Amino acid sequence: MDSSNRTNGAQERPIIQVRDMTCAYGDFVVVRDVNFDVRRGEVFVVLGGSGCGKSTVLKHVIGLNQPVKGRVFLDGEDFTAASERERLRLIRRFGVMYQSGALFGSMTLLENVRLPLEEFTNLPQEAMDFVANMKLSLVGLEGAANRMPAELSGGMQKRAAIARAMALDPDILFLDEPSAGLDPVTSAGLDELILSLSRNMGITFVIVTHELPSIMAIADRIIMLDKDAKTIVAEGDPRELKEHSDNPVVRQFFNRQADRAA
Amino acid sequence: MSNASTIEFSTAQGPAGSLTATFTGVLDADGAGRVWTRAVEAVRAGSGEVSLDVGGLSEIDGVGLGLLVALKAIQAEKGATLAIHGLPSALQTVIDRYDAAKLAELQKPRQQDRAGFVVRAGRFGWEVMRAAKGVISFVGECCIALVYAVLHPWSIRFKDLARQCELVGANGLGIIVLIGFLMGLILAFQTAITLIRFGAQAFVPNMLGLAMVREMGPLVTAILLAGRSGSAFAAEIGTMKVNDEINALVTMGLAPMRFLVTPKILAAMIMTPLLTLFFDLFSFVGGAVVMLSLDYPLESYAHRLFNNVSMTDFIGGLIKALVFSLLVAGVGCLQGLNTRNGAGAVGESTTAAVVGGIVLIAVADGLFAVIYYALGI
Ligand SMILES: Nc1ncnc2c1ncn2[C@@H]1O[C@H](COP(=O)(O)OP(=O)(O)OP(=O)(O)O)[C@@H](O)[C@H]1O
Ligand SMILES: [Mg+2]
C-alpha cells in the first residue's frame, strides 16, 4: 500500500539536488560552487568545523536565503526560481528544526506543535490535539505538553522543536544540530527515532551534527564542508571515510584530533 | 500526491458487540480530517473488539497513522483491543512505537482551574503586594546606585552615558522642536482668535509664556520622553533579560543597576531639562509667527512674554522636567528588568513602561500643582 514516493531506491531521481551553489552574506562568501545530491529516504549528514557554513548551506537549501549563484532542485523542481505559489507548495513538503529551537515563546508546547496542523489541515480539534500529543510523545515530551518553552531545559526545547518540525509529516526533515545539548541516552534515543522514521516512513533526513557516534550510527552519506577551502572536502559513507580518506582534514575530524599548534 | 483524494469509511456489526471497520482510499491529513470524527465515534460507541481493515488504502501518512493510533487509544481506554489488518509491517512498527494508553490519558480534558472568588481575590492581592515590593526594592536600589554615582563619578561608564545622551537627547531634538513649534502656534492662535474680539490680543504672549514654561513644556517633553525613550529602555533591557544577558552580567559580577540602569536614568535626567528648554523656545517661535501675522510687533511680543515669566517659574518648570524624567526612565528600566520570558513579554513590558510613565507624569504634575501653590510659586 505504501505511497509510491516513500520507497527507498538509489536508481530514482534524488529528492534534493544542489548545483553550483554559492552562498554569501554581502561580500563575504561562505561556500563557493557546492554540488551535492540527497537521495530519497536516506539520512544525509552535513559536517564541518564550527563556522564553516553548515547552517548557511541549510538556510539556502530551504529557501530562507537566495544563493548568489546556482540552483536547488526539490524533487526535480527548481526551488530557487519557483514562483511564490510554488514555493509555498514545496515548502510544505519539508520540516525544519533550527539550531536555536525557535519555539514560539508565547505558546505552550502543544500549541507550538498544533500550529501547523491548525493552519494547513482540516482536522477536528480533538484530532489535532491527539496528533500533536503523538509527536510530543515521540520525543518523550508527552508530560510537558502544557508548559511554555521558557520553562523547559535546553535539551527539551530541542526535542520540542523536532516534534514541531514533524507536525505535518514532511517528506524531508532538516535538523540543525538536533543532539547538541542532549545527554548520551536521549541522544541515542533520538538517533533511534531518526533511523526508525527514515526506514519505516521513508522520511529523508538532512542533519547537521558534530556527534561522531551519532554520525556513525545514522548517516547513510555525509558531506564535509571546510572553512578555508570554502567548499565540500569530502563526500560519501562516513565509515569508509574514517578509514580510508586521504584528506588530513577529514581524518583529523573523524579521529577527533586537535589542530596542531604552529 | 493525488489531488482528488477519496476516503471511505464503513462499519459492520459482528457477533458479541464486535465491530469491523474498513478504510479505503487515501488516508492522508485531508482524508483523515474528513473521517476522523465519524471513525472515533463509531469505535467509541462499540463495546467489544474492533477489527480494522486498512488493506484497501492506497496511501497513508503520519496523520492517517495518527487516526489509527487514536482508535487504538480509545480501545485501550475501554480495556478492549484493536486488530489492524492489511498494514505493511514497517508502518505497524511505527504505530507500535506509541503508547496508546498514555496518549488516551493525555487526551482527557484537563482539570480546569476553577478558583472561587476568595481565592482569586487573594491571588490578585498577592500579585499587587509582590509588584509593590518589586517597585520599592527597585526604587531603593536606584537611589543607592544614583547616590553612589554622584559620590564616585568615576564609577560611571561615560561611554554608555554619552551614547544614551545621544539617543535620548540629540536624536530626540527634532520631534521636540517640531511639537514645541506647533504647540506654540496652535495655542497662540486659539487664544488670539478669542481675545481679538475684545481687542485683548496683547495678552497672548503673557499667557503663552506662563503656560509653556510652567506647564506645557515639562509635561509634553516628558510624555515624548516616555514614548521615545521609556519604551526603548524597557525593550532593550527586556530583550537582554529574555536572552539571559542580564544573568550573564550578574555572574560576571557586574550589577545591572550600575551597568544598564544608571547611565539611562542619568542620561534622561541630564537631557530632559535641556529638551524642555528647546521646547519652550520653539513654542515661543510658533507664537511669534501667529502674532506677526496679526501685525503685532515682535519687540512688544518678546517684551511682554519675558516680563511675565519670572525666574521662579522658569526654575520650577525645569525641576518638574527633571522629576518627570526620573520617573519615566525609572519605570522604563523597571519594566525592562521585570520582563518575563518570551518575545511577547518584551512587548508587554514596553507597553507597561509607556503607560506607567505617562500615568506617573500626570500624578506628579498634580502633586507639583499643589506643592507650588502651597509654596506660593
Ligand atoms: N546573518 C549573517 N550575516 C553575516 N555573516 C553570517 C551570518 N550568519 C552566519 N554568518 C557567517 O557565515 C559563516 C558560517 O556561519 P554558519 O552559521 O553557517 O556556521 P556553522 O557551520 O553552522 O557553524 P556552527 O557549527 O557553529 O553552527 C560564519 O563565518 C558566520 O560568521
Ligand atoms: Mg550552525
XYZ file of C-alpha atoms and ligand atoms in Angstrom:
671
model
C 0.000 0.000 0.000
C 2.793 2.354 0.857
C 2.711 5.535 -1.170
C 4.875 5.421 -4.240
C 7.082 8.316 -3.197
C 8.056 6.680 0.038
C 10.203 3.820 -1.170
C 13.934 3.534 -0.961
C 15.795 3.228 -4.174
C 19.069 4.563 -5.388
C 18.062 4.481 -9.028
C 15.420 7.201 -8.526
C 15.915 10.901 -9.038
C 17.461 12.479 -5.914
C 14.963 14.363 -3.763
C 17.297 17.341 -3.387
C 19.830 18.411 -5.988
C 22.170 21.300 -5.322
C 24.054 22.619 -8.326
C 26.958 25.105 -8.256
C 25.528 26.862 -5.238
C 27.470 29.854 -3.893
C 26.307 31.277 -0.582
C 27.368 34.684 0.642
C 26.371 37.342 3.124
C 27.012 40.587 1.280
C 30.599 40.340 0.076
C 31.503 37.592 2.492
C 31.427 34.300 0.580
C 30.776 31.373 2.920
C 30.850 28.475 0.436
C 31.559 28.509 -3.282
C 30.182 26.255 -6.046
C 28.952 23.359 -3.971
C 27.275 20.370 -5.629
C 25.543 17.552 -3.835
C 22.518 15.272 -4.037
C 20.329 13.948 -1.278
C 18.694 10.640 -2.132
C 15.156 9.786 -1.219
C 14.790 8.182 2.183
C 18.395 8.466 3.242
C 19.936 10.086 6.294
C 22.249 12.730 4.939
C 24.623 14.442 7.326
C 26.406 17.767 6.859
C 29.665 18.000 8.783
C 32.333 20.569 9.350
C 34.024 22.709 11.941
C 32.203 25.489 13.726
C 31.595 28.491 11.478
C 32.281 26.661 8.224
C 28.818 27.376 6.833
C 26.670 24.349 7.632
C 23.702 26.362 8.869
C 24.221 28.726 5.962
C 24.014 25.915 3.412
C 20.904 24.626 5.148
C 19.233 28.040 5.041
C 19.972 28.344 1.338
C 18.655 24.889 0.532
C 15.364 25.531 2.319
C 14.986 28.858 0.543
C 15.298 31.208 3.510
C 18.215 32.868 1.742
C 18.737 33.075 -2.004
C 22.058 31.720 -3.244
C 24.084 34.292 -5.163
C 24.675 31.643 -7.782
C 23.455 28.166 -8.550
C 20.260 26.218 -8.219
C 18.453 23.994 -5.778
C 16.054 21.362 -7.108
C 13.455 19.808 -4.849
C 12.118 16.616 -6.405
C 13.218 17.881 -9.791
C 11.535 21.275 -9.448
C 13.728 24.346 -9.428
C 13.215 25.762 -5.956
C 15.401 28.827 -6.470
C 13.350 30.032 -9.442
C 9.925 28.966 -8.145
C 7.084 31.459 -8.032
C 5.720 32.411 -4.640
C 2.814 29.978 -5.016
C 5.012 27.061 -5.999
C 7.403 27.901 -3.230
C 4.612 27.739 -0.647
C 3.553 24.366 -2.016
C 7.106 22.988 -1.977
C 7.794 24.359 1.486
C 5.004 22.213 2.916
C 6.991 19.142 1.927
C 9.673 19.738 4.496
C 10.038 20.494 8.167
C 12.900 22.421 9.715
C 14.363 22.437 13.187
C 16.559 25.471 13.756
C 19.792 25.403 15.701
C 18.301 27.567 18.454
C 14.989 25.720 18.604
C 12.912 28.765 17.605
C 9.822 27.681 19.507
C 7.189 30.389 19.804
C 7.630 31.715 23.307
C 4.053 32.835 23.790
C 2.558 29.391 23.123
C 2.646 26.142 25.051
C 4.445 23.164 23.542
C 1.161 21.641 22.444
C 0.134 24.877 20.734
C 3.530 25.109 19.060
C 3.130 21.659 17.546
C -0.549 22.218 16.754
C 0.010 25.481 14.896
C 0.953 23.954 11.513
C -1.885 21.445 11.870
C -4.366 24.249 12.532
C -3.187 26.245 9.561
C -2.780 23.526 6.966
C -5.249 20.737 7.748
C -8.976 20.436 8.332
C -8.656 18.088 11.274
C -11.176 18.406 14.113
C -9.852 19.918 17.363
C -9.677 16.575 19.100
C -7.651 15.108 16.247
C -5.177 17.990 16.244
C -4.597 17.582 19.955
C -4.127 13.872 19.519
C -1.665 14.164 16.656
C 0.274 16.907 18.466
C 0.454 14.752 21.592
C 1.671 11.854 19.465
C 4.509 13.932 18.063
C 5.459 15.108 21.531
C 5.397 11.545 22.841
C 7.774 10.516 20.044
C 10.408 12.815 21.518
C 9.500 11.909 25.089
C 7.750 15.154 25.984
C 4.164 13.984 26.442
C 4.177 15.186 30.046
C 5.254 18.718 29.162
C 2.590 19.465 26.565
C 1.097 22.352 28.506
C 4.298 24.065 29.557
C 5.777 27.170 27.989
C 9.070 26.864 26.062
C 10.846 29.158 28.514
C 10.048 26.741 31.336
C 11.949 23.916 29.632
C 15.571 22.884 29.672
C 17.646 23.479 26.551
C 17.517 19.833 25.512
C 13.750 19.690 25.996
C 13.358 22.748 23.779
C 15.420 20.985 21.115
C 13.222 17.929 21.280
C 10.047 20.008 21.158
C 11.375 21.803 18.095
C 11.911 18.437 16.408
C 8.332 17.470 17.266
C 7.076 20.698 15.708
C 9.122 20.130 12.563
C 7.459 16.722 12.234
C 3.931 18.006 12.768
C 2.871 17.904 9.135
C 4.697 14.659 8.343
C 7.029 16.202 5.833
C 8.918 14.142 3.270
C 12.145 15.828 4.266
C 13.257 16.866 7.730
C 16.099 19.346 8.142
C 17.619 19.227 11.600
C 20.306 21.713 12.603
C 22.296 20.134 15.423
C 19.471 18.091 16.940
C 21.607 16.304 19.504
C 23.719 19.226 20.720
C 22.974 19.667 24.404
C 21.375 16.257 24.869
C 22.663 13.597 27.203
C 24.058 10.412 25.584
C 20.972 8.379 26.444
C 18.493 10.875 24.993
C 20.792 11.432 22.069
C 20.899 7.722 21.325
C 17.111 7.619 21.619
C 16.910 10.418 19.076
C 19.215 8.515 16.717
C 16.965 5.519 17.015
C 13.894 7.655 16.293
C 15.535 9.163 13.209
C 16.501 5.742 11.896
C 13.035 4.352 12.538
C 11.282 7.263 10.789
C 13.677 7.033 7.909
C 13.419 3.259 7.450
C 9.725 2.816 8.221
C 8.150 6.016 6.919
C 10.684 6.769 4.212
C 11.345 10.273 5.531
C 14.511 11.868 4.197
C 16.734 13.496 6.800
C 19.262 16.252 6.263
C 21.078 16.682 9.543
C 23.820 18.995 10.726
C 25.683 17.402 13.594
C 29.092 17.033 15.176
C 28.397 13.958 17.258
C 30.765 11.319 15.927
C 28.991 8.310 17.457
C 25.697 9.606 16.149
C 27.124 10.153 12.658
C 28.450 6.604 12.595
C 25.119 5.246 13.798
C 22.701 7.035 11.498
C 24.400 8.582 8.472
C 23.978 6.914 5.106
C 26.125 9.550 3.478
C 27.879 12.692 4.606
C 29.339 15.797 3.101
C 32.004 17.715 4.923
C 32.473 21.452 4.485
C 35.659 23.305 5.224
C 36.086 26.902 6.256
C 39.335 27.515 4.391
C 38.523 25.578 1.232
C 35.019 27.180 1.288
C 33.601 24.063 -0.317
C 32.939 20.357 0.143
C 36.115 18.479 1.052
C 34.666 15.008 1.461
C 31.570 13.122 0.449
C 30.428 9.558 0.987
C 29.957 6.855 3.599
C 31.341 8.045 6.947
C 32.625 4.611 7.940
C 34.694 4.390 4.794
C 35.904 7.981 5.032
C 37.096 7.436 8.556
C 39.311 4.581 7.498
C 40.369 5.462 4.011
C 40.202 9.197 3.415
C 43.433 10.655 2.088
C 42.425 14.161 3.214
C 44.140 15.046 6.521
C 41.306 17.435 7.493
C 38.761 14.643 7.185
C 40.883 12.162 9.111
C 41.502 14.746 11.804
C 37.756 15.312 12.162
C 36.806 11.645 12.362
C 39.598 10.822 14.751
C 38.929 13.824 16.947
C 42.407 15.353 16.826
C 43.070 18.982 17.698
C 44.821 21.339 15.318
C 48.496 21.045 15.956
C 49.854 24.274 17.396
C 52.150 26.017 14.963
C 0.165 13.405 -4.039
C -3.179 12.961 -5.738
C -5.474 15.929 -5.605
C -8.733 14.043 -5.988
C -8.183 12.116 -2.794
C -11.047 9.890 -1.801
C -11.618 8.215 1.504
C -14.301 5.769 2.506
C -15.088 4.550 5.981
C -17.622 1.825 6.666
C -18.510 -0.321 9.630
C -20.268 -3.624 10.107
C -21.566 -5.127 13.353
C -20.213 -8.544 14.246
C -21.183 -11.040 16.930
C -20.999 -10.113 20.637
C -20.744 -6.369 20.134
C -17.659 -6.618 17.973
C -17.169 -4.232 15.101
C -15.469 -4.480 11.749
C -14.360 -1.186 10.244
C -12.893 -0.633 6.820
C -10.911 2.254 5.370
C -10.470 2.553 1.635
C -8.859 5.295 -0.429
C -6.297 7.844 0.650
C -5.843 8.343 4.386
C -3.670 11.477 4.369
C -4.115 14.586 6.506
C -7.003 15.664 4.308
C -8.765 12.299 4.273
C -8.171 11.694 7.963
C -9.703 15.098 8.693
C -12.872 14.100 6.899
C -13.441 10.725 8.563
C -11.809 11.361 11.961
C -14.917 12.279 13.930
C -17.015 9.524 12.338
C -14.426 6.836 12.946
C -13.769 7.903 16.513
C -17.476 7.974 17.334
C -18.134 4.586 15.748
C -15.344 2.939 17.717
C -16.304 4.729 20.916
C -19.901 3.517 20.601
C -18.889 -0.127 20.273
C -18.430 -2.268 23.338
C -16.337 -5.194 22.112
C -13.345 -5.933 19.968
C -12.732 -3.869 16.857
C -11.174 -5.226 13.738
C -9.846 -2.626 11.363
C -9.196 -3.423 7.728
C -6.896 -0.952 6.000
C -5.904 -3.213 3.108
C -7.898 -1.024 0.737
C -5.846 2.095 1.404
C -3.678 3.313 -1.442
C -1.818 5.845 0.630
C -1.392 6.753 4.288
C 0.653 9.454 6.007
C 1.521 10.388 9.551
C -1.835 11.962 10.321
C -3.556 8.862 8.937
C -1.429 6.711 11.204
C -2.422 9.121 13.953
C -6.059 8.207 13.392
C -5.223 4.520 13.716
C -3.360 5.203 16.959
C -6.278 7.318 18.190
C -8.683 4.414 17.585
C -6.261 2.122 19.370
C -6.176 4.567 22.283
C -9.966 4.564 22.554
C -9.982 0.784 22.665
C -7.176 0.748 25.218
C -9.223 3.021 27.433
C -12.118 0.564 27.304
C -9.810 -2.332 28.017
C -10.507 -3.854 24.611
C -8.177 -4.371 21.687
C -7.971 -3.181 18.135
C -6.689 -5.512 15.465
C -5.354 -3.828 12.341
C -5.245 -5.894 9.197
C -3.527 -5.124 5.946
C -0.953 -2.648 7.221
C 2.625 -3.019 5.927
C 4.857 -4.228 8.701
C 7.055 -1.120 8.509
C 4.059 1.074 9.344
C 2.920 -1.359 12.021
C 6.323 -0.786 13.644
C 5.690 2.942 13.594
C 2.305 2.527 15.256
C 3.749 0.234 17.886
C 6.136 2.980 18.975
C 3.247 4.850 20.508
C 1.884 4.069 23.917
C -1.843 4.176 23.165
C -2.943 4.060 26.801
C -0.746 7.009 27.720
C -1.987 9.045 24.775
C -5.582 8.315 25.768
C -4.740 9.637 29.222
C -3.405 12.892 27.738
C -6.494 13.336 25.622
C -8.795 13.564 28.666
C -9.950 17.124 29.297
C -7.703 18.737 31.836
C -8.945 19.694 35.260
C -9.814 23.345 34.745
C -8.522 25.790 37.301
C -11.856 26.973 38.621
C -10.844 29.092 41.563
C -13.530 30.748 43.658
C -13.857 34.479 44.228
C -11.937 34.448 47.503
C -9.014 32.548 46.006
C -8.867 34.840 43.009
C -9.071 37.958 45.162
C -6.295 36.562 47.322
C -4.114 35.830 44.317
C -4.719 39.297 42.941
C -3.833 40.891 46.252
C -0.707 38.787 46.473
C 0.297 39.848 42.953
C -0.223 43.513 43.871
C 1.844 43.057 47.024
C 4.607 41.396 45.083
C 4.600 44.125 42.435
C 4.680 46.787 45.157
C 7.598 45.038 46.807
C 9.378 44.938 43.471
C 8.838 48.664 42.944
C 10.031 49.536 46.439
C 13.202 47.483 46.150
C 13.856 48.882 42.681
C 13.452 52.458 43.945
C 15.804 51.657 46.790
C 18.435 50.127 44.532
C 18.049 53.013 42.112
C 18.637 55.564 44.876
C 21.704 53.705 46.084
C 23.081 53.445 42.553
C 22.440 57.127 41.819
C 23.898 58.349 45.108
C 26.882 56.081 44.556
C 27.298 57.510 41.063
C 27.221 61.056 42.418
C 29.734 60.246 45.172
C 32.017 58.275 42.858
C 31.651 59.982 39.495
C 34.497 57.894 38.092
C 32.459 54.732 38.517
C 30.033 55.930 35.853
C 30.537 54.328 32.458
C 30.927 57.538 30.499
C 30.890 55.860 27.110
C 27.472 54.381 27.830
C 26.298 57.642 29.333
C 27.352 59.586 26.247
C 25.664 57.103 23.937
C 22.441 57.272 25.954
C 22.593 61.080 25.956
C 22.824 60.975 22.198
C 19.890 58.575 21.903
C 17.690 60.378 24.420
C 18.687 63.965 23.716
C 20.313 64.657 20.382
C 18.224 62.177 18.407
C 15.031 63.376 20.086
C 15.629 67.044 19.403
C 13.858 67.047 16.041
C 10.491 65.925 17.336
C 10.754 68.168 20.417
C 11.392 71.213 18.219
C 8.572 70.296 15.860
C 5.979 69.621 18.563
C 7.074 72.706 20.512
C 6.692 74.941 17.493
C 3.277 73.507 16.641
C 2.026 73.714 20.238
C 3.061 77.353 20.470
C 1.460 78.114 17.154
C -1.813 76.375 17.963
C -2.130 77.712 21.489
C -1.353 81.279 20.395
C -3.752 81.064 17.502
C -6.636 79.653 19.534
C -6.287 82.254 22.281
C -5.725 85.090 19.810
C -8.957 84.497 17.902
C -10.873 84.612 21.173
C -9.065 87.610 22.680
C -9.117 89.603 19.431
C -12.885 90.052 19.840
C -12.199 92.066 22.981
C -9.176 93.748 21.443
C -7.067 91.999 24.008
C -4.658 90.092 21.750
C -1.832 91.856 23.548
C -2.294 89.349 26.371
C -1.487 86.326 24.191
C 2.277 86.447 24.949
C 1.596 86.719 28.706
C -0.493 83.591 28.590
C 1.810 81.702 26.254
C 4.930 82.332 28.307
C 3.411 81.180 31.570
C 1.578 78.191 30.126
C 4.609 76.895 28.276
C 7.257 77.462 30.920
C 5.228 76.255 33.889
C 3.038 73.520 32.431
C 3.188 72.500 28.820
C 6.951 72.468 28.331
C 7.858 69.935 31.027
C 4.661 67.923 30.546
C 4.834 67.428 26.785
C 8.589 66.868 26.805
C 8.177 64.177 29.448
C 5.366 62.492 27.527
C 7.517 62.440 24.402
C 10.341 61.033 26.522
C 8.053 58.247 27.703
C 7.107 57.381 24.134
C 10.607 57.607 22.690
C 12.984 56.573 25.444
C 10.959 54.908 28.211
C 9.799 52.339 25.677
C 13.307 51.915 24.259
C 14.763 51.338 27.735
C 12.161 48.700 28.518
C 12.605 46.948 25.161
C 16.394 46.925 25.354
C 16.626 45.694 28.928
C 13.697 43.309 28.398
C 15.350 41.684 25.388
C 18.561 41.326 27.358
C 16.612 39.701 30.151
C 14.939 37.253 27.768
C 18.308 36.312 26.251
C 19.885 35.635 29.648
C 22.205 38.617 29.103
C 21.216 40.098 32.478
C 22.183 36.817 34.135
C 25.483 36.929 32.273
C 26.140 40.407 33.685
C 25.316 39.280 37.209
C 27.559 36.231 37.047
C 30.389 38.396 35.748
C 29.971 40.434 38.911
C 28.584 43.465 37.078
C 25.478 44.901 38.691
C 22.788 45.537 36.063
C 21.909 48.677 38.047
C 25.281 50.299 37.550
C 25.854 48.857 34.128
C 22.481 49.415 32.474
C 20.152 51.472 34.615
C 22.376 54.271 35.925
C 23.551 55.507 32.509
C 19.995 55.533 31.210
C 18.483 57.390 34.158
C 21.340 59.878 34.296
C 21.120 60.499 30.562
C 17.378 61.116 30.803
C 17.846 63.483 33.764
C 20.567 65.446 32.001
C 18.847 65.719 28.654
C 15.179 66.262 29.564
C 15.585 69.754 31.099
C 17.608 70.738 28.032
C 14.951 69.368 25.735
C 12.357 71.301 27.733
C 14.313 74.500 27.070
C 14.206 73.809 23.355
C 10.520 73.012 23.566
C 9.791 76.332 25.330
C 11.933 78.300 22.929
C 10.344 76.888 19.802
C 6.844 77.283 21.191
C 7.655 80.991 21.569
C 8.751 81.000 17.934
C 5.427 79.416 16.995
C 3.574 82.056 18.994
C 5.615 84.787 17.347
C 4.588 83.560 13.900
C 0.919 83.912 14.869
C 1.368 87.359 16.428
C 3.385 88.635 13.476
C 0.634 87.527 11.149
C -1.761 89.616 13.279
C 0.560 92.631 12.751
C 1.665 92.595 16.358
C 5.243 93.905 16.685
C 7.871 91.352 17.591
C 9.531 93.600 20.177
C 6.388 94.044 22.246
C 5.706 90.293 21.913
C 9.113 89.421 23.344
C 8.911 92.128 25.963
C 5.510 91.064 27.295
C 6.399 87.384 27.099
C 9.620 87.558 29.102
C 8.389 90.193 31.546
C 5.576 87.959 32.625
C 7.791 84.908 33.287
C 9.815 85.077 36.464
C 12.975 83.128 37.210
C 10.972 81.096 39.739
C 8.529 79.973 37.053
C 11.425 79.026 34.868
C 13.317 77.034 37.522
C 10.064 75.467 38.708
C 9.405 74.189 35.195
C 12.867 72.708 34.868
C 12.607 70.967 38.244
C 9.369 69.432 37.072
C 11.081 68.219 33.903
C 13.865 66.715 35.989
C 11.470 64.803 38.227
C 9.352 63.616 35.277
C 12.439 62.307 33.514
C 13.492 60.369 36.607
C 10.044 58.770 36.781
C 9.873 57.926 33.085
C 13.384 56.477 32.869
C 12.937 54.633 36.158
C 9.688 52.983 35.186
C 11.131 52.085 31.763
C 14.131 50.330 33.325
C 11.979 48.697 35.995
C 9.593 47.236 33.438
C 12.540 46.030 31.383
C 14.050 44.222 34.356
C 10.672 42.741 35.264
C 10.204 41.201 31.820
C 9.174 37.584 31.993
C 10.019 35.075 29.307
C 9.373 35.143 25.605
C 9.200 37.710 22.852
C 5.623 38.654 23.778
C 6.764 39.629 27.261
C 9.072 42.293 25.800
C 6.075 43.871 24.086
C 4.101 43.798 27.320
C 6.822 45.486 29.327
C 7.296 48.145 26.653
C 3.610 48.978 26.801
C 3.686 48.962 30.594
C 6.688 51.303 30.513
C 4.926 53.918 28.372
C 1.585 53.701 30.168
C 3.242 53.683 33.590
C 5.441 56.617 32.625
C 2.534 58.761 31.449
C 0.393 57.948 34.497
C 3.270 58.827 36.823
C 3.814 62.104 34.950
C 0.170 63.050 35.390
C 0.163 62.164 39.086
C 3.421 64.010 39.722
C 2.137 67.043 37.827
C -0.891 67.157 40.112
C 1.342 66.978 43.182
C 3.533 69.751 41.800
C 0.484 71.950 41.297
C -0.463 71.534 44.961
C 3.103 71.981 46.245
C 3.824 75.056 44.124
C 0.524 76.570 45.195
C 1.306 75.950 48.860
C 4.780 77.426 48.452
C 3.321 80.384 46.566
C 5.450 79.813 43.497
N 23.439 36.572 9.027
C 24.770 36.558 8.781
N 25.393 37.650 8.271
C 26.733 37.622 8.001
N 27.518 36.568 8.210
C 26.954 35.444 8.709
C 25.564 35.381 9.028
N 25.284 34.146 9.513
C 26.466 33.484 9.503
N 27.460 34.254 9.023
C 28.859 33.847 8.836
O 28.891 32.756 7.959
C 29.825 31.783 8.394
C 29.141 30.449 8.523
O 28.158 30.522 9.547
P 27.211 29.299 9.884
O 26.233 29.753 10.899
O 26.671 28.739 8.623
O 28.243 28.275 10.537
P 28.002 26.789 11.035
O 28.826 25.913 10.175
O 26.558 26.486 11.148
O 28.679 26.827 12.478
P 28.195 26.144 13.864
O 28.632 24.741 13.805
O 28.993 26.899 14.868
O 26.743 26.319 13.981
C 30.415 32.304 9.700
O 31.681 32.833 9.410
C 29.485 33.387 10.146
O 30.215 34.429 10.740
Mg 25.184 26.278 12.703
